[in-house]
Coordinates of C-alpha atoms in Angstrom, one line a residue:
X9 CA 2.0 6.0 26.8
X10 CA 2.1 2.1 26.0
X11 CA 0.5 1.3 23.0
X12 CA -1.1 -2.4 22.9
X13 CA -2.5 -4.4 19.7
X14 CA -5.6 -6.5 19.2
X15 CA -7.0 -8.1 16.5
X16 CA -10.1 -6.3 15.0
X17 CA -12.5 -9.8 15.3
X18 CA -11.0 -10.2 19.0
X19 CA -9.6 -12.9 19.4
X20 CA -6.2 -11.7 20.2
X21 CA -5.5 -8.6 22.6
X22 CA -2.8 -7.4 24.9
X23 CA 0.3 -7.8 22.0
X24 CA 3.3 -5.1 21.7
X25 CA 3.8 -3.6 18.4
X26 CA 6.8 -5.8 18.0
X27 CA 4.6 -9.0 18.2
X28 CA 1.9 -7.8 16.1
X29 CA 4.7 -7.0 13.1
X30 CA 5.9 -10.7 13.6
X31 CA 2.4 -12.1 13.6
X32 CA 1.5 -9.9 10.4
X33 CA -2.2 -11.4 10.4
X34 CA -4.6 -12.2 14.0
X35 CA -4.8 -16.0 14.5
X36 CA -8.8 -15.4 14.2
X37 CA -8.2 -13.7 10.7
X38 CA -8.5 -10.3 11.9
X39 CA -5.9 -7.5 11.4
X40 CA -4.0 -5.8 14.3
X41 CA -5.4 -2.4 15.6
X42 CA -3.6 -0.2 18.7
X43 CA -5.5 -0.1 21.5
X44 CA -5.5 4.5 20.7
X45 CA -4.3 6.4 18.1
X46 CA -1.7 8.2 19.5
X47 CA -1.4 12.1 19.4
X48 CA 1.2 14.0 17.6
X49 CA 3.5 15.6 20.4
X50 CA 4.6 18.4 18.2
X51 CA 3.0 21.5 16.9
X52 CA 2.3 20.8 12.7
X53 CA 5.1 24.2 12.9
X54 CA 7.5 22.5 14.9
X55 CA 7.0 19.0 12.2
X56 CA 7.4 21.3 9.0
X57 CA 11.3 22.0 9.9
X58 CA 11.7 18.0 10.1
X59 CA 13.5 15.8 7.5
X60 CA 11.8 12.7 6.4
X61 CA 14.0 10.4 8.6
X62 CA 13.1 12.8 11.8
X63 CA 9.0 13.0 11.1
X64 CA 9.3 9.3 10.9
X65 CA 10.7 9.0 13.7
X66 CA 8.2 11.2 15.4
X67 CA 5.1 9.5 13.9
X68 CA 6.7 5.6 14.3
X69 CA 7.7 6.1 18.3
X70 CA 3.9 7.1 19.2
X71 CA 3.1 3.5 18.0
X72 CA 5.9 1.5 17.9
X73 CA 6.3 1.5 22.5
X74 CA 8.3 -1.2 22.7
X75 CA 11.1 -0.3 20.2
X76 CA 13.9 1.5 22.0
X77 CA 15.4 4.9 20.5
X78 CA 18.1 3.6 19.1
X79 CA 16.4 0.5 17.8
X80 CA 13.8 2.7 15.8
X81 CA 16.5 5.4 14.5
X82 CA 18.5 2.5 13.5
X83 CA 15.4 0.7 11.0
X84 CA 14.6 4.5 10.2
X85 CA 18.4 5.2 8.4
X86 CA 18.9 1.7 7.3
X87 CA 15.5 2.5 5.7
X88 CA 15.3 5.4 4.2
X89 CA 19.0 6.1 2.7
X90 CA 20.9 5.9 -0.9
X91 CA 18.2 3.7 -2.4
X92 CA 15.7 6.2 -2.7
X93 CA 16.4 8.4 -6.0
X94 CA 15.5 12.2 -3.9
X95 CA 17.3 13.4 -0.6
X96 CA 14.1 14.3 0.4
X97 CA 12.1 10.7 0.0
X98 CA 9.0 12.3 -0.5
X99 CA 8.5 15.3 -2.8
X100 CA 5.7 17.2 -3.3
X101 CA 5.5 19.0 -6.4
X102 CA 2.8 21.5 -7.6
X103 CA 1.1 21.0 -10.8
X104 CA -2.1 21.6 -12.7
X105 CA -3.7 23.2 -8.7
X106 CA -2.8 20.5 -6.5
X107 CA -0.1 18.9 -5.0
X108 CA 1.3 15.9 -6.0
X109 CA 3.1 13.4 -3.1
X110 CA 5.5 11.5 -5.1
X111 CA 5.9 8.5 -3.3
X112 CA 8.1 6.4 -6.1
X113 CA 11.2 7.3 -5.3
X114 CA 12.5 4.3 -3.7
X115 CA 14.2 1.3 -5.6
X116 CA 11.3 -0.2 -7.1
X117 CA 9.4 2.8 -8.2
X118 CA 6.3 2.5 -6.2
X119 CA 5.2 4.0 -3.2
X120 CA 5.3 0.4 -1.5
X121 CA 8.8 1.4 -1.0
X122 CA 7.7 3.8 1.3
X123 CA 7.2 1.0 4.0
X124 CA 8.6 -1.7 2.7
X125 CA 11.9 -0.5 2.8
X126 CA 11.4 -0.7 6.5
X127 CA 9.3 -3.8 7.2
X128 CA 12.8 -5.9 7.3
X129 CA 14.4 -4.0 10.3
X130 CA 11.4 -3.8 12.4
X131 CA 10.6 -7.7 11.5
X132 CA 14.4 -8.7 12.4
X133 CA 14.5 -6.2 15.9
X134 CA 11.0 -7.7 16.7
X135 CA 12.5 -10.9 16.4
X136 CA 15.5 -10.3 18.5
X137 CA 13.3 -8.8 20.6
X138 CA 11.2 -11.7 21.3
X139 CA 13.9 -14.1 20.9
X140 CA 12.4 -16.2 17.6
X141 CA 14.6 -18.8 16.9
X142 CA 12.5 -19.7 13.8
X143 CA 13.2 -18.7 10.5
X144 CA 10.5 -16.2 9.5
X145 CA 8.5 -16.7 5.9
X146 CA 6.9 -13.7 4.4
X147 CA 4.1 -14.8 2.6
X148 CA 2.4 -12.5 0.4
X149 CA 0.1 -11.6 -2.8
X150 CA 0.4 -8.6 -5.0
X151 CA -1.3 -6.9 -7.4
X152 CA 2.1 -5.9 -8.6
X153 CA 3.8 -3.6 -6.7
X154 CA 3.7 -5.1 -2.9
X155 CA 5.6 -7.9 -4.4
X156 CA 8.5 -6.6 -5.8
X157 CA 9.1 -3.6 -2.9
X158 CA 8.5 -6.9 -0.6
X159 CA 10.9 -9.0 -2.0
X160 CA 13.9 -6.2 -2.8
X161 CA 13.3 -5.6 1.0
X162 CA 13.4 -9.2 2.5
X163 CA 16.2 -10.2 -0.4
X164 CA 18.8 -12.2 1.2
X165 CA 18.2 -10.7 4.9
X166 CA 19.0 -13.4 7.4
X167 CA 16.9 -15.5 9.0
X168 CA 14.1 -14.9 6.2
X169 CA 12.4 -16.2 3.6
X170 CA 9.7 -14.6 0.9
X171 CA 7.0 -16.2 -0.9
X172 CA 4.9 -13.6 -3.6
X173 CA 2.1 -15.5 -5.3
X174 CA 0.6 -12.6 -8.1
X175 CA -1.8 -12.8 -10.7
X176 CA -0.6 -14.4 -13.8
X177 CA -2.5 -12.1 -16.6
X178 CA -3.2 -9.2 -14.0
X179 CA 0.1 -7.1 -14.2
X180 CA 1.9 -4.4 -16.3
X181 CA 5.1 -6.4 -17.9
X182 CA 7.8 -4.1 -16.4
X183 CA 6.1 -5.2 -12.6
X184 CA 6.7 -8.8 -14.1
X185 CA 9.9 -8.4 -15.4
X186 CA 10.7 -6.5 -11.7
X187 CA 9.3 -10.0 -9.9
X188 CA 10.9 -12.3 -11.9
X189 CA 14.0 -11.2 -12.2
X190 CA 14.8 -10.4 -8.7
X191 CA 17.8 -11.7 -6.7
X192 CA 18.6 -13.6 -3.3
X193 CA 18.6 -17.1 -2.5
X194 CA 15.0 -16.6 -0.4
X195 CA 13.4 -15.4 -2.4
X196 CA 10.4 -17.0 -4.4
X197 CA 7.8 -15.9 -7.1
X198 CA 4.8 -17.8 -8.3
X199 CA 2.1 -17.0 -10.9
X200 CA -1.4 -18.1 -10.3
X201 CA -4.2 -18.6 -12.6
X202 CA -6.6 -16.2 -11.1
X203 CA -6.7 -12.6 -9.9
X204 CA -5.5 -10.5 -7.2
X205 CA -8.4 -11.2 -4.9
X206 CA -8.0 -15.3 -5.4
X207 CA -4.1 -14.5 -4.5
X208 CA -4.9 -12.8 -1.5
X209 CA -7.9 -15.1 -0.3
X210 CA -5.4 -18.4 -0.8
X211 CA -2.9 -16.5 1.2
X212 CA -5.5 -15.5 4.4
X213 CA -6.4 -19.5 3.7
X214 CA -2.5 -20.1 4.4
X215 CA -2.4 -17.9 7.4
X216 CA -5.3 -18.9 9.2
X217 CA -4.8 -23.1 8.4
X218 CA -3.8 -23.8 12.2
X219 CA -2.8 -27.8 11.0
X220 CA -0.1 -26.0 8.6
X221 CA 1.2 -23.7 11.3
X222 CA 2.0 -26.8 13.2
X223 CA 3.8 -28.4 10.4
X224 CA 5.5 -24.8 9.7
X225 CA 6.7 -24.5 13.0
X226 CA 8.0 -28.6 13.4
X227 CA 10.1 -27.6 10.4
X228 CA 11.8 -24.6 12.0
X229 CA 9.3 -22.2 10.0
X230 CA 6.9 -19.5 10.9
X231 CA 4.3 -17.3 8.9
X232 CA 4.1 -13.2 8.8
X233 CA 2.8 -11.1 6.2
X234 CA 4.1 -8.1 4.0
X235 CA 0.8 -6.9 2.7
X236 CA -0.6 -3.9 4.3
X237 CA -2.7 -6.0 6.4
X238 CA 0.7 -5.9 8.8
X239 CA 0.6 -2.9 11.0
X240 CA 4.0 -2.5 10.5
X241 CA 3.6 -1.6 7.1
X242 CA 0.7 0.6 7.8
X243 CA 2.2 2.9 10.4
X244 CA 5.1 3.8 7.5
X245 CA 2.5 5.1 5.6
X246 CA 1.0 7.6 7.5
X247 CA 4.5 9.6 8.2
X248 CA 4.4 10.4 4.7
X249 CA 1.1 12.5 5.4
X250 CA 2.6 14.5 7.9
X251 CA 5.4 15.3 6.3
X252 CA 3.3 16.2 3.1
X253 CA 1.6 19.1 5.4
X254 CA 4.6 20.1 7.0
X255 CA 5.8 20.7 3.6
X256 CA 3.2 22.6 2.9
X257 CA 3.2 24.5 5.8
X258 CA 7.4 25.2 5.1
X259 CA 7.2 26.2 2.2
X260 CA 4.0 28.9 2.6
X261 CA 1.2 27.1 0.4
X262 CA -0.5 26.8 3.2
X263 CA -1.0 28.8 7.0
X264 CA -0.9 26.9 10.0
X265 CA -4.4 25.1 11.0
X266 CA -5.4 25.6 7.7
X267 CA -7.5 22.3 6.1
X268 CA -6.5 20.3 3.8
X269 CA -8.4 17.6 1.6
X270 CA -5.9 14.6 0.4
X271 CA -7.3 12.4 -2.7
X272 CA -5.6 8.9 -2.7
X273 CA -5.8 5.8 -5.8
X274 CA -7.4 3.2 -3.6
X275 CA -7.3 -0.6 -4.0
X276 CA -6.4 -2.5 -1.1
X277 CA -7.7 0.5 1.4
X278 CA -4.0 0.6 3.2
X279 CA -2.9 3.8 1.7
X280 CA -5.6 6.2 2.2
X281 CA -6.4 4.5 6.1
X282 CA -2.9 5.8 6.9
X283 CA -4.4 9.5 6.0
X284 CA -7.2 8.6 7.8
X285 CA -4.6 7.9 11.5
X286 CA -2.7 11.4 10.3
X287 CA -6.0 12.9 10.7
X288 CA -6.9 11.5 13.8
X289 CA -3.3 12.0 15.2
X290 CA -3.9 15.6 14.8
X291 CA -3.0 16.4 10.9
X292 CA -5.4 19.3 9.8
X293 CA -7.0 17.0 6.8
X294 CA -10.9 17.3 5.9
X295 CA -11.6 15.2 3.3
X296 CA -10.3 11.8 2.3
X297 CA -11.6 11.6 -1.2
X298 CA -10.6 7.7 -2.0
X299 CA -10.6 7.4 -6.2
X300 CA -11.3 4.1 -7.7
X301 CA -11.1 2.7 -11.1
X302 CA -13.9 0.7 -12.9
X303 CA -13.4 -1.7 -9.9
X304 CA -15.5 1.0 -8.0
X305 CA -16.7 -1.3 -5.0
X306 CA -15.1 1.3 -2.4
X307 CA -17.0 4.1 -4.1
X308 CA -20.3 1.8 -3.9
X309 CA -19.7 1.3 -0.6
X310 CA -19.5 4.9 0.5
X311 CA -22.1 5.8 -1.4
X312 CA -24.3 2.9 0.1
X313 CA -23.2 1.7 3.1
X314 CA -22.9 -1.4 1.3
X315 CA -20.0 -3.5 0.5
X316 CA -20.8 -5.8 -2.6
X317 CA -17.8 -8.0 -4.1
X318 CA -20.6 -9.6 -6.4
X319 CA -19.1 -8.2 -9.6
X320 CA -17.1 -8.9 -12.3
X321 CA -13.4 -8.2 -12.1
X322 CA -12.2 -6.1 -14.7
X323 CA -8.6 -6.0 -15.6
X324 CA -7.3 -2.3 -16.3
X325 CA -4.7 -0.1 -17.1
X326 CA -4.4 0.4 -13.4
X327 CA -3.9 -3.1 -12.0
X328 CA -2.5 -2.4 -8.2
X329 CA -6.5 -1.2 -7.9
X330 CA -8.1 -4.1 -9.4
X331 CA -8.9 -5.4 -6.3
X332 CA -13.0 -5.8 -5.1
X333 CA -11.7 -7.0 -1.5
X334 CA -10.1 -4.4 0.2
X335 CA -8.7 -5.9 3.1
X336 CA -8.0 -2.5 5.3
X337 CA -11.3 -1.2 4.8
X338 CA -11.8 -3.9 7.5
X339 CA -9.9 -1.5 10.0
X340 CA -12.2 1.5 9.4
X341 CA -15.2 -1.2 9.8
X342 CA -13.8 -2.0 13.5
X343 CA -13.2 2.0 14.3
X344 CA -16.8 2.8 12.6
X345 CA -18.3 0.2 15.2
X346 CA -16.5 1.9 18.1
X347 CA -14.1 -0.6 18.0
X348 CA -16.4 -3.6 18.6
X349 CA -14.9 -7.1 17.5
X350 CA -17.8 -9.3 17.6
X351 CA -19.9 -6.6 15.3
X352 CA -16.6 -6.1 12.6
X353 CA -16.3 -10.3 12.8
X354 CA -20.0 -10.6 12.1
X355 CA -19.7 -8.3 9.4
X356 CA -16.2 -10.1 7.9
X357 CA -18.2 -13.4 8.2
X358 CA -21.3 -12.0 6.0
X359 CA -18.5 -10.6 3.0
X360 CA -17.7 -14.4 2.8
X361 CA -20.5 -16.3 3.3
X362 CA -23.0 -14.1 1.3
X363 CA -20.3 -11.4 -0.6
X364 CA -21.4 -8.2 0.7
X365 CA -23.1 -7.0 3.8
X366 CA -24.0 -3.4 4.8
X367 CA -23.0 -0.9 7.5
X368 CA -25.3 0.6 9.8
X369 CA -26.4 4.5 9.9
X370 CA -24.3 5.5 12.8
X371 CA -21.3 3.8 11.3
X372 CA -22.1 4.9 8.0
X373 CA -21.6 8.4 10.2
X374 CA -18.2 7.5 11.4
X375 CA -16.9 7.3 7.9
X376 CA -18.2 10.7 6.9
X377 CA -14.5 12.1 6.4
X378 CA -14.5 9.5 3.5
X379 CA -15.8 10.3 0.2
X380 CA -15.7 7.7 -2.9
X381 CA -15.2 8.8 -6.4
X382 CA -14.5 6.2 -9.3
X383 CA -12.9 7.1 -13.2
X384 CA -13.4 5.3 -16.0
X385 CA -10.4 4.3 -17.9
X386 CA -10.7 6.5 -20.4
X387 CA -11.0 9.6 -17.9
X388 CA -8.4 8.1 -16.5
X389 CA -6.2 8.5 -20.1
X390 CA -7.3 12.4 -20.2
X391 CA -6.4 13.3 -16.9
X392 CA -2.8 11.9 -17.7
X393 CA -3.1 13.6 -21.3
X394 CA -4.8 16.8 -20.0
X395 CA -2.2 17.4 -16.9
X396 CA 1.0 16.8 -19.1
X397 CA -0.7 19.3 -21.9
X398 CA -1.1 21.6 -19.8
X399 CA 1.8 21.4 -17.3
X400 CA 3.8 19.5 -18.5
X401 CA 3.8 17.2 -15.1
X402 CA 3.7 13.2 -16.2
X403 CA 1.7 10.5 -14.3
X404 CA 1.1 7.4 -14.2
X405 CA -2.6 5.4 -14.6
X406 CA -2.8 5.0 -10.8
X407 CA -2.2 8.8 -10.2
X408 CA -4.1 9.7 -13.2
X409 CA -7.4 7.9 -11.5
X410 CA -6.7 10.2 -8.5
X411 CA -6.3 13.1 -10.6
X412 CA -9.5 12.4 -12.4
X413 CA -11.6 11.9 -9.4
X414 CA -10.2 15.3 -7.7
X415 CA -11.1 17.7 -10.7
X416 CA -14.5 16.4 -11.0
X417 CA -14.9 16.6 -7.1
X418 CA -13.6 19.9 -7.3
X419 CA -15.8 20.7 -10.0
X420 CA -19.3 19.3 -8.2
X421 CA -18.7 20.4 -4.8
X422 CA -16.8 23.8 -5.4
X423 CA -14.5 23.0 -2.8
X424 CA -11.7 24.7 -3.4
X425 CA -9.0 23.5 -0.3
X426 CA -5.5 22.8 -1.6
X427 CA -5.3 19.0 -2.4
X428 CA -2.6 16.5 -2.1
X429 CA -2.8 13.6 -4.1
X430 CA -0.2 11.1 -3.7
X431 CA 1.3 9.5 -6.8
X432 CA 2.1 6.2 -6.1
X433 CA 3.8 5.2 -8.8
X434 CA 6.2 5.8 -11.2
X435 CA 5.2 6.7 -15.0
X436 CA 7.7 4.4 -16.1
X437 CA 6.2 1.6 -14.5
X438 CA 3.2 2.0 -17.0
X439 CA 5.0 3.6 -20.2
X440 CA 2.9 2.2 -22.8
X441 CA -0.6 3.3 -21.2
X442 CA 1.1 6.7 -20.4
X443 CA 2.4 6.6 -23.8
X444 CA -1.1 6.2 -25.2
X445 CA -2.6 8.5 -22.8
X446 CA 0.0 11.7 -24.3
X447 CA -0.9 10.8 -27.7
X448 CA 2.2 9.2 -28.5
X449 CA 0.6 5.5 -28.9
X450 CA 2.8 2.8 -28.4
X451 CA 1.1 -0.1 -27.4
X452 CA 2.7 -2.1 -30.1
X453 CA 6.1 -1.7 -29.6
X454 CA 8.6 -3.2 -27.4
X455 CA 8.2 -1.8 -24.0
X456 CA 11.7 -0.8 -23.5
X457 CA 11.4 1.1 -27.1
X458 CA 7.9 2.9 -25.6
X459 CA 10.4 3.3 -21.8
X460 CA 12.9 5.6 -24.4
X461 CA 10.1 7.4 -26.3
X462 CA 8.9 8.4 -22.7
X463 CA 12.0 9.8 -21.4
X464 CA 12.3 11.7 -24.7
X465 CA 8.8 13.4 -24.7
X466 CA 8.8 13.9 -20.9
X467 CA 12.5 14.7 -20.3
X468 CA 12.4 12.9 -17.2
X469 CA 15.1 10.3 -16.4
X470 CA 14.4 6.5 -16.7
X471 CA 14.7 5.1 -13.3
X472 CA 17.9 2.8 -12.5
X473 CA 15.3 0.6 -11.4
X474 CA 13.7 0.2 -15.1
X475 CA 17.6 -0.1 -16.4
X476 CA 18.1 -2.9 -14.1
X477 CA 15.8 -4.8 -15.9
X478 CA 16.4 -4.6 -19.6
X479 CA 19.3 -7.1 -19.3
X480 CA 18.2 -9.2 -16.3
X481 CA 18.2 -12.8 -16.3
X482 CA 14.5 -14.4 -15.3
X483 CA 15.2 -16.3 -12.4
X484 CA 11.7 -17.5 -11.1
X485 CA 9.4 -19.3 -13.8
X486 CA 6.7 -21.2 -11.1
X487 CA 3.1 -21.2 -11.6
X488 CA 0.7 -23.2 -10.0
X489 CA -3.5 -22.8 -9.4
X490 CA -4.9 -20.9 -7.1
X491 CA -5.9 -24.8 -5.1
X492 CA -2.3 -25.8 -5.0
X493 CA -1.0 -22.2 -3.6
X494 CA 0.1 -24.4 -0.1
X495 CA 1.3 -27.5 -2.1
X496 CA 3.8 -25.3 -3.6
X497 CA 4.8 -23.3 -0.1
X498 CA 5.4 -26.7 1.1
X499 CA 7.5 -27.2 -2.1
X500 CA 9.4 -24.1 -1.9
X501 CA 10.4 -24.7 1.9
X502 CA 10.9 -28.2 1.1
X503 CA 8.4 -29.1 3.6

């Protein structure tokens, strides 16, 4: 079965998987959607034998048509190798009645890793493939993790170059230290004054400014994207999902058929989506219980049907979800709408001319798999305290939101299915709020100080990732105003 790509607002169709990876974003500002979701071809029994690499393999294939066997095996051990910290790439580990998907195990401790360690060999076969004689530029924004997995992907990989714009006061300072410090020659960082949302709104601006293209493409340049708008960072994600049952399912938890409910940290909608394609491809998943922090505009939404980014950004202990545009959520608009363009354009058009606009009834019924759930960040703080006290199992602020939002689910509804919720991050990544979550405050003290206290409370290791750091040289020092974000791509490229 040939699987085509075409831009959710429609002005693009008819595009192999390849092309849509190079592309990244739809010249009409939509994002790239196959044309089916495939099915699984094997039984969730025959899966749960499967390593990581193979389940990738048999998740990617049913999307990726036009990569050849030995092209896709070849970006799926390059991939997923040495740099990840656990043979298995993806553990699940039991604690406190659920099942936690760790998905930081990767070289920058976040479960961007999980595709962004492939992103670079499917963007350099798709270019071979369609024989681009340009050099490529990533250009991306980050609310702190996509930035860093990005650039330790792309680093020094011929015939690319990566741009990461994040928000200047809107990360933890080990993501910071992680950006600015990082190596190869093309790679560039740049603070902006402003937020995650004005990074990622100056970037669309980028990408859909057709007088720059031509100017990129006169000077031997040309655009893609690393954020999960790119569907070849989305299709990674949803192998991890299978797996997670199949581990399941291997190791008894669970019998075969049997439901399960998977609770996801949710900012830029990317993550849990991919849960949402597992289920569709045949993954026996009920409920997608999508937990937000104090930025709760997904949980407003699925409690309304309306999407409302007329609010005030608050900046939390769980930054990668400070974000009131979710940008994938704009997928799930297109399937909700039975895959109509001109309706999901419409409705893209009214989020920026007006801020919000509202779903109708029947699509409000399509979504019904979703549920929204929000935490506070002080629940936020006893989940992380209240897990470790009783388990002993630490977490960091993004998993602790999930965790939060699953026990009081469990507790309203009385649903009682076994839960994954995937842990997309690294404790160490967030020591000092962890720290103050475990009663062990440490805000105060230098965050490599509050890194050892950590490892001596929790007796977990310190990642080499987090190491790497302590002694590393800044070499990227840019910032520039969310207005000038193209003045200083043109600066960076020398343009």
């Amino acid at each position: 079965m040939n699987i085509v790509y075409q831009s959710t607002r429609g002005g693009e169709k008819g595009l192999t998987a390849s092309q849509a990876i190079l592309k990244g974003l739809a010249g009409d500002g939509g994002l790239f959607m196959p044309n089916q979701i495939p099915q699984l071809e094997l039984s969730m029994s025959e899966l749960a034998g499967k390593t990581y690499q193979e389940t990738a393999y048999e998740v990617m294939r049913l999307f990726l048509t036009d990569f050849t066997e030995e092209e896709l095996k070849a970006c799926i051990d390059g991939a997923y190798d040495g740099k990840f910290d656990t043979e298995v790439i993806a553990p699940l580990v039991k604690a406190d009645g659920a099942y936690y998907l760790e998905l930081f195990h990767g070289n920058t401790i976040a479960f961007k890793d999980m595709a962004l360690s492939i992103l670079p060999y499917f963007m350099t076969t798709a270019a071979k493939k369609n024989h681009l004689d340009k050099e490529i530029v990533i250009l991306t924004a980050t609310s702190g993790d996509t930035g860093k997995a990005a650039m330790a992907g792309f680093a020094d990989v011929k015939g690319t170059r990566i741009i990461v714009f994040y928000p200047r006061d809107g990360v933890s300072r080990v993501q910071k230290l992680q950006m600015v410090t990082q190596k190869g020659d093309n790679t560039a960082v740049v603070a902006i004054d402003g937020n995650f949302d004005d990074a990622q709104t100056g970037v669309k601006q980028i990408f859909a400014d057709k007088e720059f293209a031509r100017e990129m493409e006169e000077g031997g340049f040309v655009f893609s994207s690393a954020n999960s708008i790119n569907i070849g960072r989305l299709v990674p994600q949803i192998v991890y999902y299978v797996y997670a049952y199949g581990q399941l399912l291997a190791g008894g938890e669970i019998a075969d058929g049997e439901k399960i409910n998977v609770t996801v940290p949710t900012g830029n909608f990317g993550n849990i989506l991919a849960a949402y394609f597992a289920k569709k491809m045949g993954v026996p998943i009920d409920k997608l219980i999508c937990a937000s922090n104090d930025n709760k505009v997904l949980y407003d939404f699925f409690c309304t049907g309306t999407y409302d980014k007329k609010r005030d950004f608050l900046l939390t202990i769980s930054p990668s979800m400070d974000i009131l545009i979710s940008s994938n959520l704009e997928r799930l608009i297109y399937l909700s709408t039975g895959c109509d363009p001109e309706e999901t354009a419409g409705l893209m058009a009214e989020l920026a001319e007006k801020g919000e606009y509202t779903v109708t009834d029947e699509m409000k019924a399509q979504m019904a798999d979703f549920l929204g759930g929000f935490a506070t960040q002080q629940e936020d703080l006893d989940a992380i305290r209240q897990v470790f006290q009783d388990t002993g199992y630490v977490m960091d602020t993004h998993t602790g939101v999930a965790s939060a939002v699953y026990r009081k689910y469990k507790t309203e509804s009385g649903d009682e299915k076994k839960t994954v919720i995937a842990s997309t991050a690294s404790p160490y990544k967030f020591a000092g709020s962890v720290m103050e979550a475990i009663g062990e405050g440490a805000l105060l003290e230098d965050e490599f100080e509050v890194i050892e206290r950590l490892r001596r409370v929790s007796g977990v290791s310190v990642p080499q990732a987090v190491e790497e750091i302590r002694t590393a040289p800044v070499r990227h020092t840019r910032v520039c105003s969310r207005a000038d974000m193209k003045k200083t791509v043109k600066e960076i490229l020398g343009l």
